[in-house]
């Protein structure tokens, strides 16, 4: 008989998150302003979108972030800073 302790309690965790809100930690820094976050309880992933709000990290968003990260890294390595 297998014990059910291996269950990650995803359902319980999302229930917990529904009650108390997600506990996001930064999982990836994309740019200075855009980061990806992961909930430590239910593993839900979100990202900062262009308007500065958190939205779900869809494959499309992930792709955008990868592009942004790439651009950001290149720009940084060139050390060209325009004062906006
Ligand atoms: Zn959560």
Short mmCIF file of N, CA and C and ligand atoms in Angstrom, two decimals:
data_model
loop_
_atom_site.label_atom_id
_atom_site.label_comp_id
_atom_site.label_asym_id
_atom_site.label_seq_id
_atom_site.Cartn_x
_atom_site.Cartn_y
_atom_site.Cartn_z
N UNK A 1 0.83 -1.21 0.00
CA UNK A 1 0.00 0.00 0.00
C UNK A 1 0.87 1.26 0.00
N UNK A 2 0.60 2.07 -0.94
CA UNK A 2 1.39 3.31 -1.04
C UNK A 2 0.86 4.38 -0.09
N UNK A 3 1.76 5.10 0.45
CA UNK A 3 1.32 6.22 1.27
C UNK A 3 1.02 7.39 0.36
N UNK A 4 0.13 8.23 0.77
CA UNK A 4 -0.26 9.34 -0.09
C UNK A 4 0.51 10.62 0.26
N UNK A 5 1.59 10.45 1.00
CA UNK A 5 2.36 11.64 1.41
C UNK A 5 3.11 12.28 0.26
N UNK A 6 3.24 11.50 -0.86
CA UNK A 6 3.97 12.05 -2.00
C UNK A 6 3.16 13.14 -2.69
N UNK A 7 1.86 13.06 -2.52
CA UNK A 7 1.00 14.11 -3.08
C UNK A 7 1.49 15.49 -2.67
N UNK A 8 1.63 16.32 -3.64
CA UNK A 8 2.14 17.65 -3.34
C UNK A 8 1.07 18.59 -2.80
N UNK A 9 -0.10 18.06 -2.68
CA UNK A 9 -1.18 18.87 -2.10
C UNK A 9 -1.49 20.09 -2.93
N UNK A 10 -1.40 19.92 -4.24
CA UNK A 10 -1.64 21.06 -5.11
C UNK A 10 -3.04 21.63 -4.92
N UNK A 11 -4.00 20.73 -4.74
CA UNK A 11 -5.36 21.20 -4.55
C UNK A 11 -5.49 21.98 -3.25
N UNK A 12 -4.90 21.40 -2.21
CA UNK A 12 -4.95 22.09 -0.93
C UNK A 12 -4.22 23.42 -1.01
N UNK A 13 -3.08 23.41 -1.70
CA UNK A 13 -2.29 24.63 -1.81
C UNK A 13 -3.04 25.72 -2.54
N UNK A 14 -3.72 25.34 -3.63
CA UNK A 14 -4.44 26.38 -4.35
C UNK A 14 -5.62 26.88 -3.54
N UNK A 15 -6.16 25.98 -2.73
CA UNK A 15 -7.22 26.39 -1.80
C UNK A 15 -6.65 27.41 -0.81
N UNK A 16 -5.49 27.08 -0.31
CA UNK A 16 -4.77 27.95 0.62
C UNK A 16 -4.51 29.31 -0.05
N UNK A 17 -4.08 29.25 -1.29
CA UNK A 17 -3.77 30.47 -2.04
C UNK A 17 -5.03 31.29 -2.27
N UNK A 18 -6.13 30.60 -2.53
CA UNK A 18 -7.39 31.31 -2.72
C UNK A 18 -7.78 32.07 -1.46
N UNK A 19 -7.50 31.46 -0.34
CA UNK A 19 -7.84 32.10 0.92
C UNK A 19 -6.89 33.23 1.29
N UNK A 20 -5.61 32.94 1.17
CA UNK A 20 -4.62 33.88 1.71
C UNK A 20 -3.81 34.60 0.63
N UNK A 21 -4.04 34.21 -0.61
CA UNK A 21 -3.26 34.82 -1.68
C UNK A 21 -1.99 34.05 -1.94
N UNK A 22 -1.45 34.22 -3.12
CA UNK A 22 -0.24 33.50 -3.50
C UNK A 22 0.98 34.08 -2.81
N UNK A 23 1.93 33.23 -2.61
CA UNK A 23 3.20 33.68 -2.03
C UNK A 23 4.26 33.59 -3.13
N UNK A 24 4.39 34.68 -3.87
CA UNK A 24 5.28 34.66 -5.02
C UNK A 24 6.72 34.97 -4.64
N UNK A 25 7.62 34.23 -5.24
CA UNK A 25 9.04 34.56 -5.15
C UNK A 25 9.56 34.74 -6.57
N UNK A 26 10.56 35.59 -6.72
CA UNK A 26 11.10 35.84 -8.05
C UNK A 26 11.78 34.58 -8.57
N UNK A 27 11.35 34.13 -9.73
CA UNK A 27 11.97 32.93 -10.30
C UNK A 27 12.94 33.30 -11.42
N UNK A 28 12.71 34.49 -11.99
CA UNK A 28 13.61 34.91 -13.06
C UNK A 28 13.53 36.42 -13.22
N UNK A 29 14.69 37.05 -13.36
CA UNK A 29 14.70 38.47 -13.59
C UNK A 29 14.84 38.71 -15.08
N UNK A 30 13.84 39.32 -15.67
CA UNK A 30 13.86 39.52 -17.12
C UNK A 30 14.55 40.84 -17.45
N UNK A 31 14.00 41.92 -16.94
CA UNK A 31 14.62 43.23 -17.07
C UNK A 31 14.59 43.90 -15.70
N UNK A 32 14.97 45.15 -15.70
CA UNK A 32 14.96 45.89 -14.44
C UNK A 32 13.56 45.94 -13.83
N UNK A 33 12.56 46.00 -14.70
CA UNK A 33 11.19 46.16 -14.21
C UNK A 33 10.34 44.90 -14.34
N UNK A 34 10.77 44.01 -15.17
CA UNK A 34 9.96 42.81 -15.43
C UNK A 34 10.61 41.57 -14.84
N UNK A 35 9.83 40.88 -14.05
CA UNK A 35 10.33 39.66 -13.42
C UNK A 35 9.28 38.57 -13.56
N UNK A 36 9.76 37.35 -13.46
CA UNK A 36 8.84 36.22 -13.39
C UNK A 36 8.79 35.72 -11.96
N UNK A 37 7.59 35.35 -11.54
CA UNK A 37 7.41 34.91 -10.17
C UNK A 37 6.77 33.53 -10.13
N UNK A 38 7.07 32.84 -9.03
CA UNK A 38 6.45 31.53 -8.84
C UNK A 38 5.90 31.47 -7.43
N UNK A 39 4.69 30.91 -7.30
CA UNK A 39 4.10 30.77 -5.99
C UNK A 39 4.72 29.55 -5.30
N UNK A 40 5.20 29.75 -4.08
CA UNK A 40 5.86 28.66 -3.38
C UNK A 40 4.88 27.57 -2.95
N UNK A 41 3.59 27.90 -2.93
CA UNK A 41 2.60 26.94 -2.47
C UNK A 41 2.05 26.10 -3.62
N UNK A 42 1.60 26.77 -4.69
CA UNK A 42 0.92 26.03 -5.75
C UNK A 42 1.71 26.03 -7.06
N UNK A 43 2.89 26.65 -7.06
CA UNK A 43 3.77 26.66 -8.24
C UNK A 43 3.21 27.47 -9.41
N UNK A 44 2.17 28.25 -9.16
CA UNK A 44 1.63 29.08 -10.22
C UNK A 44 2.66 30.13 -10.63
N UNK A 45 2.80 30.32 -11.93
CA UNK A 45 3.79 31.27 -12.42
C UNK A 45 3.12 32.50 -13.02
N UNK A 46 3.63 33.64 -12.64
CA UNK A 46 3.12 34.89 -13.18
C UNK A 46 4.29 35.75 -13.61
N UNK A 47 3.99 36.79 -14.33
CA UNK A 47 5.03 37.71 -14.76
C UNK A 47 4.51 39.14 -14.76
N UNK A 48 5.40 40.07 -14.66
CA UNK A 48 5.01 41.46 -14.79
C UNK A 48 4.77 41.73 -16.26
N UNK A 49 3.62 42.30 -16.57
CA UNK A 49 3.40 42.63 -17.98
C UNK A 49 3.78 44.08 -18.25
N UNK A 50 3.55 44.50 -19.48
CA UNK A 50 4.00 45.84 -19.88
C UNK A 50 3.40 46.96 -19.05
N UNK A 51 2.21 46.71 -18.50
CA UNK A 51 1.57 47.76 -17.70
C UNK A 51 1.98 47.67 -16.23
N UNK A 52 2.87 46.74 -15.93
CA UNK A 52 3.38 46.66 -14.57
C UNK A 52 2.55 45.81 -13.64
N UNK A 53 1.52 45.17 -14.22
CA UNK A 53 0.69 44.30 -13.40
C UNK A 53 1.14 42.85 -13.55
N UNK A 54 0.70 42.04 -12.59
CA UNK A 54 1.02 40.63 -12.68
C UNK A 54 0.00 39.91 -13.53
N UNK A 55 0.47 39.14 -14.47
CA UNK A 55 -0.46 38.31 -15.23
C UNK A 55 0.13 36.92 -15.39
N UNK A 56 -0.72 35.99 -15.71
CA UNK A 56 -0.32 34.61 -15.78
C UNK A 56 0.79 34.39 -16.81
N UNK A 57 1.74 33.57 -16.45
CA UNK A 57 2.86 33.31 -17.35
C UNK A 57 2.48 32.24 -18.36
N UNK A 58 1.96 32.71 -19.49
CA UNK A 58 1.60 31.80 -20.57
C UNK A 58 2.83 31.57 -21.44
N UNK A 59 2.81 30.54 -22.27
CA UNK A 59 3.95 30.31 -23.18
C UNK A 59 4.26 31.55 -24.03
N UNK A 60 3.19 32.29 -24.41
CA UNK A 60 3.40 33.52 -25.19
C UNK A 60 4.15 34.56 -24.38
N UNK A 61 3.72 34.72 -23.12
CA UNK A 61 4.37 35.68 -22.23
C UNK A 61 5.83 35.30 -22.01
N UNK A 62 6.05 34.00 -21.87
CA UNK A 62 7.39 33.50 -21.64
C UNK A 62 8.30 33.84 -22.83
N UNK A 63 7.71 33.72 -24.02
CA UNK A 63 8.45 34.02 -25.23
C UNK A 63 8.79 35.51 -25.30
N UNK A 64 7.80 36.34 -24.96
CA UNK A 64 8.02 37.78 -24.92
C UNK A 64 9.13 38.12 -23.93
N UNK A 65 9.06 37.49 -22.77
CA UNK A 65 10.07 37.72 -21.75
C UNK A 65 11.46 37.32 -22.21
N UNK A 66 11.54 36.19 -22.90
CA UNK A 66 12.83 35.75 -23.41
C UNK A 66 13.41 36.77 -24.38
N UNK A 67 12.54 37.31 -25.24
CA UNK A 67 12.97 38.33 -26.19
C UNK A 67 13.41 39.59 -25.47
N UNK A 68 12.60 40.00 -24.49
CA UNK A 68 12.93 41.19 -23.71
C UNK A 68 14.25 41.01 -22.99
N UNK A 69 14.42 39.83 -22.41
CA UNK A 69 15.64 39.55 -21.67
C UNK A 69 16.85 39.65 -22.59
N UNK A 70 16.68 39.08 -23.77
CA UNK A 70 17.75 39.09 -24.76
C UNK A 70 18.13 40.52 -25.13
N UNK A 71 17.09 41.34 -25.40
CA UNK A 71 17.31 42.74 -25.75
C UNK A 71 17.96 43.48 -24.60
N UNK A 72 17.47 43.19 -23.41
CA UNK A 72 17.97 43.86 -22.20
C UNK A 72 19.43 43.56 -21.98
N UNK A 73 19.79 42.28 -22.12
CA UNK A 73 21.17 41.87 -21.92
C UNK A 73 22.09 42.54 -22.94
N UNK A 74 21.63 42.58 -24.19
CA UNK A 74 22.44 43.18 -25.25
C UNK A 74 22.64 44.65 -25.01
N UNK A 75 21.54 45.31 -24.65
CA UNK A 75 21.60 46.75 -24.41
C UNK A 75 22.54 47.05 -23.25
N UNK A 76 22.43 46.21 -22.21
CA UNK A 76 23.25 46.44 -21.03
C UNK A 76 24.74 46.24 -21.33
N UNK A 77 25.01 45.23 -22.16
CA UNK A 77 26.41 44.94 -22.44
C UNK A 77 27.03 46.04 -23.29
N UNK A 78 26.19 46.80 -23.98
CA UNK A 78 26.71 47.90 -24.78
C UNK A 78 26.86 49.18 -23.95
N UNK A 79 26.28 49.15 -22.78
CA UNK A 79 26.33 50.29 -21.84
C UNK A 79 25.90 51.59 -22.51
N UNK A 80 24.83 51.52 -23.28
CA UNK A 80 24.25 52.72 -23.83
C UNK A 80 22.99 53.02 -23.02
N UNK A 81 23.05 54.05 -22.28
CA UNK A 81 21.88 54.37 -21.46
C UNK A 81 21.29 55.71 -21.90
N UNK A 82 20.09 55.62 -22.43
CA UNK A 82 19.42 56.85 -22.80
C UNK A 82 18.57 57.31 -21.63
N UNK A 83 18.64 58.57 -21.33
CA UNK A 83 17.84 59.10 -20.23
C UNK A 83 16.47 59.46 -20.75
N UNK A 84 15.51 58.63 -20.44
CA UNK A 84 14.16 58.86 -20.94
C UNK A 84 13.43 59.86 -20.09
ZN1 LIG B 1 -0.30 29.99 -4.98
#
